[in-house]
Short mmCIF file of C-alpha atoms and ligand atoms in Angstrom, two decimals:
data_model
loop_
_atom_site.label_atom_id
_atom_site.label_comp_id
_atom_site.label_asym_id
_atom_site.label_seq_id
_atom_site.Cartn_x
_atom_site.Cartn_y
_atom_site.Cartn_z
CA MET V 1451 0.00 0.00 0.00
CA ASN V 1452 1.33 3.43 -0.88
CA THR V 1453 1.07 5.16 2.48
CA ASP V 1454 2.53 8.43 1.08
CA LEU V 1455 -0.82 9.09 -0.52
CA LEU V 1456 -3.87 10.14 1.45
CA SER V 1457 -6.77 7.76 1.82
CA PHE V 1458 -10.09 8.70 0.27
CA VAL V 1459 -11.46 9.73 3.66
CA GLN V 1460 -8.42 11.86 4.49
CA ALA V 1461 -8.56 13.63 1.12
CA ALA V 1462 -12.32 14.12 1.40
CA GLU V 1463 -11.86 15.68 4.84
CA ILE V 1464 -9.24 18.13 3.49
CA VAL V 1465 -11.66 19.13 0.73
CA ALA V 1466 -14.53 19.47 3.23
CA GLU V 1467 -12.36 21.70 5.44
CA HIS V 1468 -11.57 24.02 2.51
CA ALA V 1469 -15.21 23.94 1.50
CA ARG V 1470 -16.19 25.18 4.97
CA THR V 1471 -13.78 28.11 4.64
CA ILE V 1472 -15.04 28.92 1.15
CA ALA V 1473 -18.68 28.69 2.26
CA ALA V 1474 -18.00 31.39 4.88
CA GLN V 1475 -16.78 33.87 2.22
CA GLU V 1476 -19.02 36.66 0.93
CA ARG V 1477 -20.66 36.03 -2.43
CA CYS V 1478 -22.79 37.88 -4.95
CA VAL V 1479 -26.57 37.72 -4.65
CA GLU V 1480 -29.07 38.05 -7.48
CA HIS V 1481 -32.86 37.98 -7.61
CA VAL V 1482 -34.61 35.47 -9.84
CA PRO V 1483 -38.30 34.87 -10.60
CA LEU V 1484 -39.63 31.89 -8.68
CA GLY V 1485 -40.06 29.95 -11.93
CA GLU V 1486 -36.28 30.04 -12.45
CA ALA V 1487 -35.29 29.28 -8.88
CA ARG V 1488 -35.20 25.48 -8.92
CA GLY V 1489 -31.69 24.21 -8.12
CA ARG V 1490 -30.41 27.67 -7.18
CA VAL V 1491 -29.07 28.29 -3.68
CA LEU V 1492 -31.26 30.48 -1.49
CA ALA V 1493 -29.53 33.64 -0.23
CA GLU V 1494 -32.27 34.97 2.08
CA PRO V 1495 -34.58 33.37 4.61
CA ILE V 1496 -38.10 32.61 3.41
CA VAL V 1497 -40.38 34.14 6.04
CA ALA V 1498 -44.09 33.44 6.56
CA ASP V 1499 -45.91 36.73 5.85
CA GLU V 1500 -49.02 35.49 7.70
CA ASP V 1501 -50.05 32.53 9.82
CA GLN V 1502 -50.23 29.28 7.86
CA PRO V 1503 -52.93 28.41 7.46
CA PRO V 1504 -54.26 31.94 8.05
CA PHE V 1505 -57.61 30.52 9.22
CA PRO V 1506 -58.70 27.09 10.52
CA ARG V 1507 -59.04 25.17 7.28
CA SER V 1508 -61.16 22.18 6.43
CA THR V 1509 -59.24 19.30 4.88
CA ARG V 1510 -62.43 17.57 3.69
CA ASP V 1511 -65.69 18.16 1.93
CA GLY V 1512 -68.24 17.71 4.70
CA TYR V 1513 -69.95 19.40 7.63
CA ALA V 1514 -68.45 21.74 10.22
CA CYS V 1515 -69.91 20.81 13.60
CA ARG V 1516 -69.41 20.45 17.34
CA THR V 1517 -68.22 16.94 18.21
CA ALA V 1518 -70.19 16.94 21.50
CA GLU V 1519 -73.37 17.43 19.46
CA VAL V 1520 -72.78 15.16 16.43
CA ASN V 1521 -71.49 12.25 18.52
CA THR V 1522 -75.02 11.96 20.01
CA HIS V 1523 -76.14 11.12 16.44
CA THR V 1524 -78.98 13.64 16.59
CA ALA V 1525 -80.04 15.16 13.27
CA LEU V 1526 -78.97 18.84 13.25
CA PRO V 1527 -80.31 21.69 11.09
CA LEU V 1528 -78.09 22.91 8.25
CA VAL V 1529 -77.24 26.64 8.48
CA GLY V 1530 -75.57 27.31 5.13
CA ALA V 1531 -72.43 26.42 3.24
CA THR V 1532 -68.88 27.69 2.87
CA ARG V 1533 -66.71 26.99 -0.15
CA ALA V 1534 -62.97 27.48 -0.55
CA GLY V 1535 -62.44 31.16 -1.33
CA ASP V 1536 -65.53 32.35 0.53
CA PRO V 1537 -65.06 34.97 3.23
CA LEU V 1538 -64.88 33.78 6.83
CA PRO V 1539 -68.30 32.38 7.81
CA PRO V 1540 -70.24 33.60 10.85
CA PRO V 1541 -69.88 31.59 14.09
CA LEU V 1542 -71.73 28.29 14.07
CA PRO V 1543 -74.93 28.58 16.17
CA ALA V 1544 -75.27 25.96 18.91
CA GLY V 1545 -77.16 22.86 17.78
CA SER V 1546 -76.49 23.35 14.06
CA ILE V 1547 -74.19 22.11 11.33
CA ARG V 1548 -72.71 23.92 8.29
CA GLN V 1549 -71.73 22.47 4.97
CA ILE V 1550 -68.06 23.10 4.18
CA MET V 1551 -65.71 22.29 1.30
CA THR V 1552 -62.03 21.35 1.32
CA GLY V 1553 -59.89 24.44 1.83
CA ALA V 1554 -62.72 26.57 3.24
CA PRO V 1555 -62.48 28.40 6.57
CA VAL V 1556 -64.12 26.56 9.47
CA PRO V 1557 -66.63 28.72 11.41
CA GLU V 1558 -65.85 29.69 14.97
CA GLY V 1559 -67.54 27.28 17.37
CA ALA V 1560 -67.07 24.21 15.16
CA ASP V 1561 -64.34 21.86 16.39
CA ALA V 1562 -64.38 19.23 13.64
CA VAL V 1563 -65.55 18.47 10.12
CA ALA V 1564 -67.63 15.34 9.53
CA MET V 1565 -66.82 13.87 6.13
CA LEU V 1566 -69.53 13.99 3.50
CA GLU V 1567 -69.41 10.20 3.27
CA HIS V 1568 -69.98 9.81 7.03
CA VAL V 1569 -73.33 11.60 7.42
CA GLU V 1570 -76.97 10.85 6.66
CA HIS V 1571 -79.62 13.35 5.55
CA GLU V 1572 -83.10 13.54 7.01
CA ASP V 1573 -85.62 16.28 6.07
CA GLY V 1574 -82.96 18.92 5.54
CA ARG V 1575 -81.16 17.89 8.70
CA VAL V 1576 -77.83 16.14 8.92
CA ARG V 1577 -76.78 13.37 11.31
CA LEU V 1578 -73.45 11.61 11.83
CA SER V 1579 -73.84 7.97 10.69
CA SER V 1580 -74.52 5.70 13.61
CA LEU V 1581 -71.31 3.73 13.06
CA ARG V 1582 -69.15 6.86 13.24
CA THR V 1583 -67.80 9.11 15.97
CA LEU V 1584 -65.82 12.27 15.41
CA GLU V 1585 -62.86 13.55 17.42
CA SER V 1586 -62.33 17.19 18.25
CA GLY V 1587 -59.99 18.70 15.64
CA GLU V 1588 -60.67 15.99 13.06
CA ASN V 1589 -60.34 17.20 9.44
CA ILE V 1590 -59.31 20.72 10.50
CA VAL V 1591 -55.84 22.26 10.26
CA ALA V 1592 -55.81 24.87 13.02
CA CYS V 1593 -54.86 28.46 12.28
CA ALA V 1594 -51.00 28.79 12.33
CA ALA V 1595 -50.56 25.02 12.82
CA GLN V 1596 -47.97 24.98 10.00
CA ALA V 1597 -46.28 28.31 10.70
CA HIS V 1598 -46.67 31.54 12.62
CA ALA V 1599 -46.43 34.90 10.84
CA GLY V 1600 -42.81 36.08 10.89
CA ALA V 1601 -41.32 32.59 11.24
CA ALA V 1602 -38.31 31.80 9.02
CA LEU V 1603 -39.34 28.67 7.14
CA LEU V 1604 -36.24 28.22 4.97
CA ALA V 1605 -32.70 29.29 5.77
CA PRO V 1606 -30.13 30.60 3.27
CA GLY V 1607 -27.97 27.85 1.80
CA VAL V 1608 -30.69 25.42 0.72
CA ARG V 1609 -30.72 24.27 -2.88
CA ILE V 1610 -34.24 25.17 -3.92
CA THR V 1611 -36.58 22.27 -4.70
CA PRO V 1612 -40.06 22.40 -6.24
CA ALA V 1613 -41.56 21.99 -2.73
CA GLN V 1614 -39.60 25.02 -1.57
CA ILE V 1615 -40.74 27.00 -4.60
CA ALA V 1616 -44.31 26.23 -3.57
CA LEU V 1617 -43.58 27.37 -0.01
CA ALA V 1618 -42.01 30.62 -1.25
CA ALA V 1619 -45.07 31.23 -3.43
CA LEU V 1620 -47.36 30.60 -0.46
CA CYS V 1621 -45.42 33.27 1.45
CA GLY V 1622 -45.72 35.81 -1.37
CA TYR V 1623 -42.23 35.67 -2.88
CA ALA V 1624 -42.56 36.31 -6.63
CA ARG V 1625 -38.75 36.51 -6.78
CA VAL V 1626 -36.16 35.07 -4.45
CA ALA V 1627 -32.61 36.10 -3.63
CA VAL V 1628 -30.12 33.42 -4.69
CA TYR V 1629 -26.35 33.29 -4.82
CA ALA V 1630 -24.70 33.88 -8.18
CA ARG V 1631 -23.63 30.66 -9.90
CA PRO V 1632 -19.90 30.09 -9.49
CA ARG V 1633 -17.94 30.43 -12.74
CA VAL V 1634 -15.90 27.32 -13.40
CA ALA V 1635 -13.11 27.33 -15.99
CA ILE V 1636 -12.50 23.99 -17.69
CA LEU V 1637 -9.03 23.63 -19.18
CA THR V 1638 -8.43 20.36 -21.02
CA THR V 1639 -4.82 19.53 -21.81
CA GLY V 1640 -3.27 17.08 -24.24
CA ASP V 1641 -1.56 17.05 -27.65
CA GLU V 1642 -3.80 14.15 -28.65
CA LEU V 1643 -7.07 16.05 -28.32
CA VAL V 1644 -9.16 17.37 -31.20
CA PRO V 1645 -12.54 19.12 -30.91
CA VAL V 1646 -15.72 17.07 -31.22
CA ASP V 1647 -16.45 18.28 -34.78
CA VAL V 1648 -13.07 17.17 -36.14
CA VAL V 1649 -12.31 13.70 -37.48
CA PRO V 1650 -9.26 12.60 -35.48
CA GLU V 1651 -6.08 11.82 -37.43
CA PRO V 1652 -4.40 8.54 -36.46
CA GLY V 1653 -3.19 8.83 -32.86
CA LYS V 1654 -5.57 11.65 -31.95
CA ILE V 1655 -8.83 11.40 -29.97
CA ARG V 1656 -11.82 13.66 -29.56
CA ASN V 1657 -11.94 15.80 -26.46
CA SER V 1658 -14.78 14.22 -24.50
CA ASN V 1659 -13.86 15.66 -21.12
CA ALA V 1660 -14.65 19.26 -22.04
CA PRO V 1661 -18.36 18.68 -22.75
CA MET V 1662 -18.64 16.11 -19.94
CA LEU V 1663 -17.13 18.42 -17.35
CA ALA V 1664 -19.25 21.32 -18.62
CA ALA V 1665 -22.34 19.15 -18.11
CA LEU V 1666 -21.19 18.06 -14.64
CA VAL V 1667 -20.51 21.68 -13.65
CA ALA V 1668 -23.89 22.87 -14.92
CA ALA V 1669 -25.67 19.98 -13.16
CA ALA V 1670 -23.91 20.94 -9.93
CA GLY V 1671 -25.08 24.55 -10.18
CA GLY V 1672 -21.99 26.16 -11.72
CA LYS V 1673 -21.46 28.18 -14.90
CA PRO V 1674 -19.01 26.28 -17.10
CA LEU V 1675 -16.49 28.22 -19.15
CA VAL V 1676 -14.73 25.87 -21.55
CA LEU V 1677 -11.27 27.21 -22.45
CA PRO V 1678 -9.36 26.30 -25.58
CA THR V 1679 -7.42 23.04 -25.12
CA ALA V 1680 -3.81 23.55 -24.07
CA ALA V 1681 -0.98 21.60 -25.68
CA ASP V 1682 1.40 19.55 -23.54
CA SER V 1683 4.06 22.24 -23.31
CA ALA V 1684 5.02 24.35 -20.33
CA GLU V 1685 4.55 27.56 -22.35
CA ALA V 1686 1.08 26.65 -23.59
CA LEU V 1687 -0.01 25.56 -20.12
CA GLU V 1688 1.39 28.64 -18.44
CA ALA V 1689 -0.35 30.94 -20.92
CA ALA V 1690 -3.65 29.07 -20.57
CA LEU V 1691 -3.52 29.02 -16.76
CA SER V 1692 -2.54 32.67 -16.50
CA ALA V 1693 -5.60 33.59 -18.58
CA ALA V 1694 -7.94 31.57 -16.36
CA LEU V 1695 -7.47 33.34 -13.06
CA SER V 1696 -10.66 35.42 -12.96
CA VAL V 1697 -13.06 32.53 -12.33
CA ASP V 1698 -14.27 31.01 -9.05
CA LEU V 1699 -12.97 27.47 -9.63
CA LEU V 1700 -10.44 26.03 -12.06
CA LEU V 1701 -10.68 22.48 -13.38
CA ILE V 1702 -7.71 21.20 -15.35
CA SER V 1703 -8.11 17.87 -17.09
CA GLY V 1704 -5.10 15.71 -17.90
CA GLY V 1705 -1.39 16.17 -17.41
CA VAL V 1706 -1.28 15.25 -13.73
CA SER V 1707 0.10 11.71 -13.99
CA ALA V 1708 3.77 10.78 -13.73
CA GLY V 1709 4.56 10.90 -17.48
CA THR V 1710 7.18 13.22 -18.97
CA HIS V 1711 4.45 15.26 -20.67
CA ASP V 1712 2.44 15.66 -17.49
CA LEU V 1713 3.40 19.24 -16.84
CA VAL V 1714 0.44 20.64 -14.96
CA GLU V 1715 1.95 20.41 -11.48
CA PRO V 1716 5.35 21.97 -12.31
CA VAL V 1717 3.67 24.80 -14.22
CA LEU V 1718 1.19 25.44 -11.42
CA GLU V 1719 4.09 25.45 -8.98
CA ARG V 1720 5.89 28.03 -11.09
CA LEU V 1721 2.75 30.19 -10.96
CA GLY V 1722 2.88 30.02 -7.14
CA ALA V 1723 0.24 27.37 -6.53
CA ARG V 1724 -0.19 25.77 -3.13
CA PHE V 1725 -1.03 22.07 -3.17
CA PHE V 1726 -3.22 20.44 -0.51
CA PHE V 1727 -2.68 17.01 -2.01
CA THR V 1728 -1.31 15.57 -5.24
CA GLY V 1729 -2.64 12.03 -5.10
CA VAL V 1730 -5.26 9.92 -3.33
CA ARG V 1731 -5.49 6.16 -2.76
CA ILE V 1732 -8.48 5.77 -5.08
CA GLN V 1733 -9.27 4.13 -8.38
CA PRO V 1734 -9.97 5.70 -10.76
CA GLY V 1735 -8.38 9.09 -10.17
CA LYS V 1736 -5.26 8.37 -8.12
CA PRO V 1737 -3.16 11.32 -9.47
CA LEU V 1738 -5.81 13.90 -8.47
CA VAL V 1739 -4.41 17.33 -7.53
CA PHE V 1740 -6.15 19.78 -5.21
CA GLY V 1741 -4.66 23.22 -4.61
CA GLU V 1742 -5.09 26.93 -5.03
CA LEU V 1743 -3.51 29.75 -6.98
CA PRO V 1744 -2.88 33.04 -5.19
CA ARG V 1745 -4.49 36.15 -6.69
CA THR V 1746 -3.84 39.74 -5.86
CA GLY V 1747 -6.81 41.52 -4.30
CA SER V 1748 -9.01 38.43 -4.10
CA PHE V 1749 -9.40 35.01 -2.52
CA ALA V 1750 -7.00 32.37 -3.81
CA LEU V 1751 -8.43 30.44 -6.77
CA PRO V 1752 -9.26 26.83 -5.79
CA LEU V 1753 -8.21 24.34 -8.44
CA PHE V 1754 -8.33 20.67 -9.25
CA GLY V 1755 -6.03 18.81 -11.59
CA LEU V 1756 -8.28 15.96 -12.70
CA PRO V 1757 -6.66 12.90 -14.26
CA GLY V 1758 -7.46 12.92 -17.99
CA ASN V 1759 -9.04 9.51 -18.34
CA PRO V 1760 -12.73 10.31 -18.73
CA ILE V 1761 -14.02 8.10 -15.91
CA SER V 1762 -11.24 9.36 -13.61
CA SER V 1763 -12.23 12.93 -14.44
CA ALA V 1764 -15.90 12.23 -13.77
CA ALA V 1765 -15.28 10.35 -10.51
CA THR V 1766 -12.88 12.90 -9.07
CA PHE V 1767 -15.18 15.74 -10.08
CA ARG V 1768 -18.14 14.14 -8.28
CA LEU V 1769 -16.13 13.14 -5.21
CA PHE V 1770 -13.96 16.23 -4.67
CA ALA V 1771 -14.64 19.15 -7.03
CA GLU V 1772 -18.42 19.13 -6.57
CA PRO V 1773 -18.27 19.81 -2.80
CA VAL V 1774 -16.00 22.81 -3.46
CA LEU V 1775 -18.33 24.03 -6.21
CA ALA V 1776 -21.26 23.65 -3.80
CA ALA V 1777 -19.38 25.71 -1.21
CA LEU V 1778 -18.67 28.43 -3.79
CA ALA V 1779 -22.38 28.37 -4.60
CA GLY V 1780 -23.18 28.98 -0.92
CA ALA V 1781 -24.85 25.60 -0.45
CA GLY V 1782 -24.96 24.23 3.09
CA ASP V 1783 -25.25 20.59 2.01
CA ARG V 1784 -22.24 19.81 -0.13
CA GLY V 1785 -22.00 16.06 -0.59
CA PRO V 1786 -20.90 13.72 -2.00
CA HIS V 1787 -24.04 11.78 -1.07
CA PHE V 1788 -23.76 8.03 -1.04
CA VAL V 1789 -26.79 5.78 -0.78
CA ALA V 1790 -27.13 2.10 0.08
CA ALA V 1791 -27.73 -0.71 -2.39
CA GLN V 1792 -27.35 -4.48 -2.33
CA LEU V 1793 -24.75 -6.20 -4.44
CA SER V 1794 -26.19 -8.77 -6.83
CA ALA V 1795 -22.95 -10.21 -8.22
CA ARG V 1796 -19.51 -10.83 -6.78
CA VAL V 1797 -16.85 -8.13 -7.00
CA LYS V 1798 -13.25 -9.27 -7.02
CA THR V 1799 -10.65 -6.60 -6.34
CA LYS V 1800 -7.28 -5.87 -4.72
CA PRO V 1801 -6.94 -4.07 -1.40
CA GLY V 1802 -5.03 -0.78 -1.19
CA LEU V 1803 -7.31 1.67 -3.00
CA THR V 1804 -10.88 2.79 -2.41
CA ARG V 1805 -12.58 2.06 -5.71
CA PHE V 1806 -15.44 3.88 -7.39
CA LEU V 1807 -16.44 1.51 -10.13
CA PRO V 1808 -19.06 2.13 -12.83
CA ALA V 1809 -22.12 0.10 -11.93
CA GLN V 1810 -25.76 -0.31 -12.81
CA CYS V 1811 -28.28 -0.04 -10.00
CA ASN V 1812 -31.79 -1.28 -10.62
CA PHE V 1813 -33.93 1.27 -8.78
CA ALA V 1814 -37.04 -0.01 -10.51
CA SER V 1815 -36.79 -3.52 -9.05
CA PRO V 1816 -39.95 -4.57 -7.23
CA GLY V 1817 -39.88 -5.80 -3.65
CA GLU V 1818 -39.02 -4.19 -0.37
CA GLY V 1819 -35.27 -4.65 -0.08
CA LEU V 1820 -32.54 -2.30 -1.20
CA PRO V 1821 -32.13 -1.77 -4.94
CA ALA V 1822 -29.79 -4.30 -6.55
CA VAL V 1823 -26.47 -3.11 -7.98
CA GLU V 1824 -23.80 -4.80 -10.06
CA LEU V 1825 -20.65 -3.69 -11.82
CA VAL V 1826 -20.68 -2.80 -15.50
CA PRO V 1827 -17.84 -4.73 -17.16
CA TRP V 1828 -15.26 -2.19 -18.31
CA HIS V 1829 -11.88 -1.85 -19.97
CA GLY V 1830 -10.50 0.66 -17.48
CA SER V 1831 -11.03 4.32 -16.87
CA GLY V 1832 -11.06 5.32 -20.53
CA ASP V 1833 -14.01 3.06 -21.40
CA LEU V 1834 -16.73 5.58 -22.16
CA ALA V 1835 -19.00 2.96 -23.73
CA ALA V 1836 -19.11 1.09 -20.40
CA PHE V 1837 -19.41 4.33 -18.44
CA ALA V 1838 -22.42 5.36 -20.49
CA ARG V 1839 -24.15 2.09 -19.51
CA ALA V 1840 -23.60 2.78 -15.80
CA ASN V 1841 -25.87 4.86 -13.59
CA CYS V 1842 -23.73 5.00 -10.46
CA PHE V 1843 -20.30 4.42 -8.96
CA LEU V 1844 -20.12 1.44 -6.62
CA VAL V 1845 -17.81 2.09 -3.67
CA VAL V 1846 -15.40 -0.74 -2.87
CA PRO V 1847 -13.71 -0.07 0.48
CA GLU V 1848 -9.92 0.08 0.55
CA ASP V 1849 -9.33 -2.96 2.74
CA VAL V 1850 -11.31 -5.67 0.92
CA ASP V 1851 -10.31 -8.11 -1.80
CA ALA V 1852 -13.81 -9.31 -2.62
CA LEU V 1853 -17.42 -8.37 -2.04
CA HIS V 1854 -20.04 -11.10 -2.08
CA PRO V 1855 -23.57 -11.04 -3.47
CA GLY V 1856 -25.98 -9.75 -0.84
CA THR V 1857 -23.46 -7.31 0.67
CA VAL V 1858 -24.88 -3.86 1.39
CA VAL V 1859 -22.67 -1.40 -0.46
CA ARG V 1860 -22.60 2.34 -0.96
CA ILE V 1861 -23.16 3.90 -4.35
CA LEU V 1862 -22.87 7.42 -5.74
CA VAL V 1863 -25.72 7.94 -8.17
CA PHE V 1864 -25.11 9.93 -11.38
P1 AMP Z 1183 -3.48 12.19 -18.86
O1 AMP Z 1183 -4.17 12.35 -17.55
O2 AMP Z 1183 -3.22 13.48 -19.55
O3 AMP Z 1183 -2.26 11.34 -18.71
O4 AMP Z 1183 -4.46 11.38 -19.79
C1 AMP Z 1183 -4.86 10.08 -19.45
C2 AMP Z 1183 -5.68 9.48 -20.55
O5 AMP Z 1183 -6.87 10.24 -20.71
C3 AMP Z 1183 -5.03 9.47 -21.91
O6 AMP Z 1183 -5.35 8.28 -22.57
C4 AMP Z 1183 -5.61 10.66 -22.60
O7 AMP Z 1183 -5.60 10.55 -24.00
C5 AMP Z 1183 -7.02 10.67 -22.05
N1 AMP Z 1183 -7.54 12.03 -22.05
C6 AMP Z 1183 -6.91 13.12 -21.54
N2 AMP Z 1183 -7.66 14.21 -21.69
C7 AMP Z 1183 -8.80 13.82 -22.33
C8 AMP Z 1183 -9.94 14.50 -22.79
N3 AMP Z 1183 -10.08 15.81 -22.60
N4 AMP Z 1183 -10.92 13.77 -23.38
C9 AMP Z 1183 -10.79 12.44 -23.54
N5 AMP Z 1183 -9.73 11.75 -23.12
C10 AMP Z 1183 -8.72 12.43 -22.53
MG1 MG Z 1184 -2.22 14.14 -21.17
#
C-alpha cells in the first residue's frame, strides 16, 4: 500500500475543510423569478408573511360541527355552506351544522368536520352515521398550525426544490434572492485532443472531457467556461492558466500523472500554486491534484487537476470538485451523497485503494429490499462505452479483496 498518498477519507476531509472556509466567504446575490429558482441556492430566509394556514381550514368536503353534538347522532339543522375562497363564515350557532368544502375556513364554534361520506340526511337535517364518531380537531388544520407569521421557514444555503418554490409562493415571494452561480473554468490539456467536430487523425482522440465536465458543472449549479485546449508544453499551459485566473474554480483535465508530458503540477508550482494534495489512494483518479492559486486583491483560486481519463475525471469531479463548487455556490449541504444498495454479483478486487467503479443499479426492481447493484464490465477508466451504460459508482472499500452477493454497499448515483 502506498502510504505516502492520502486515503479517500483523508482527502475528502481536506476538501470538506476548505469547502467550509469557502462557504463562509461573501458572495454575490441576485434575484430570480420563482419559476427560475429550482436548483439555485437560497440567499435569504423565506419568512411566513401570515399565519399558515391563516384561518382554521377544512381538509375535507363535509360538515363543520361540534363533536359533542354530532357524537349523540342527533339530526342537526343545516345553516348554510362555505366553499374554498368564501369569506370567513359567521360563528356556528349551537345545535347546528354547516356544509363546508375542502380548503374553506371553518366557522368559529365548530371543532371538527364530519366527512360527507360519514353523514346521513333527514328532512334537511344532517346526522353523523350511527357507526361513526368524530374527534375534536378531526379534518381541520388549526390556524397557524404549520407556521406563525414572521417565522423563518427556509434558511439561506438550501438548494431550492419544487416543494420550496411552492412554499415561497405561499409566502408571497414572486422573486427570491439566490447566490450567483460560481464560474468554473474547464481547461483540457493534451496534444492528442481534437474538438468534437473534427475527425481525429491517427493517434488523436476527440476531447470528450470538455463537454462532460461542462455538463457536470452545470448539473452541480456552476457556470461552465470551456477554455481552448492547451498543448502539452510548459509555455502553452502557463499561458492558458494565467488567462484563467478570474473565475471562481479552475478544473484542469489531464497532465497530472507521472509521465514526462504531465506538466500541470510543475507549471502550477511556477505560478505560485499551493497544493493540498497531489494524489489519493483511489481508483480511478489516483493522481488527483487539489490546490489553489494566489491572486492579488481576491481570494486564492481553488483548483483541481483531474486525471485525464474520462471516468477518472468524472469520478474525481463528483467526489472532490463538486463539494467545493457547492461551497462556492453557498450551499450548506455539499455532498458527496452516497446511498445504500445491495450487491447482486460478486466483485473481485485488490486491497489498497478505495474504488469507485461504474455500476448499474436497478432502482425499478420490485420488492421491499434495497435496490440491486452490479458492476458494469469495463476496460478501465477510458471506457466511455461502459461508463455510459452505468448509472452510479459502486464504492469498494480500501481494505477488501472481494465483495459477495448480498453485501450492502454504498453507491454514488449519477
Ligand atoms: P493524462 O491524464 O493526460 O495522462 O491522460 C490520461 C488518458 O486520458 C489518456 O489516454 C488521454 O488521452 C485521455 N484524455 C486526456 N484528456 C482527455 C480528454 N479531454 N478527453 C478524452 N480523453 C482524454
Ligand atoms: Mg495528457
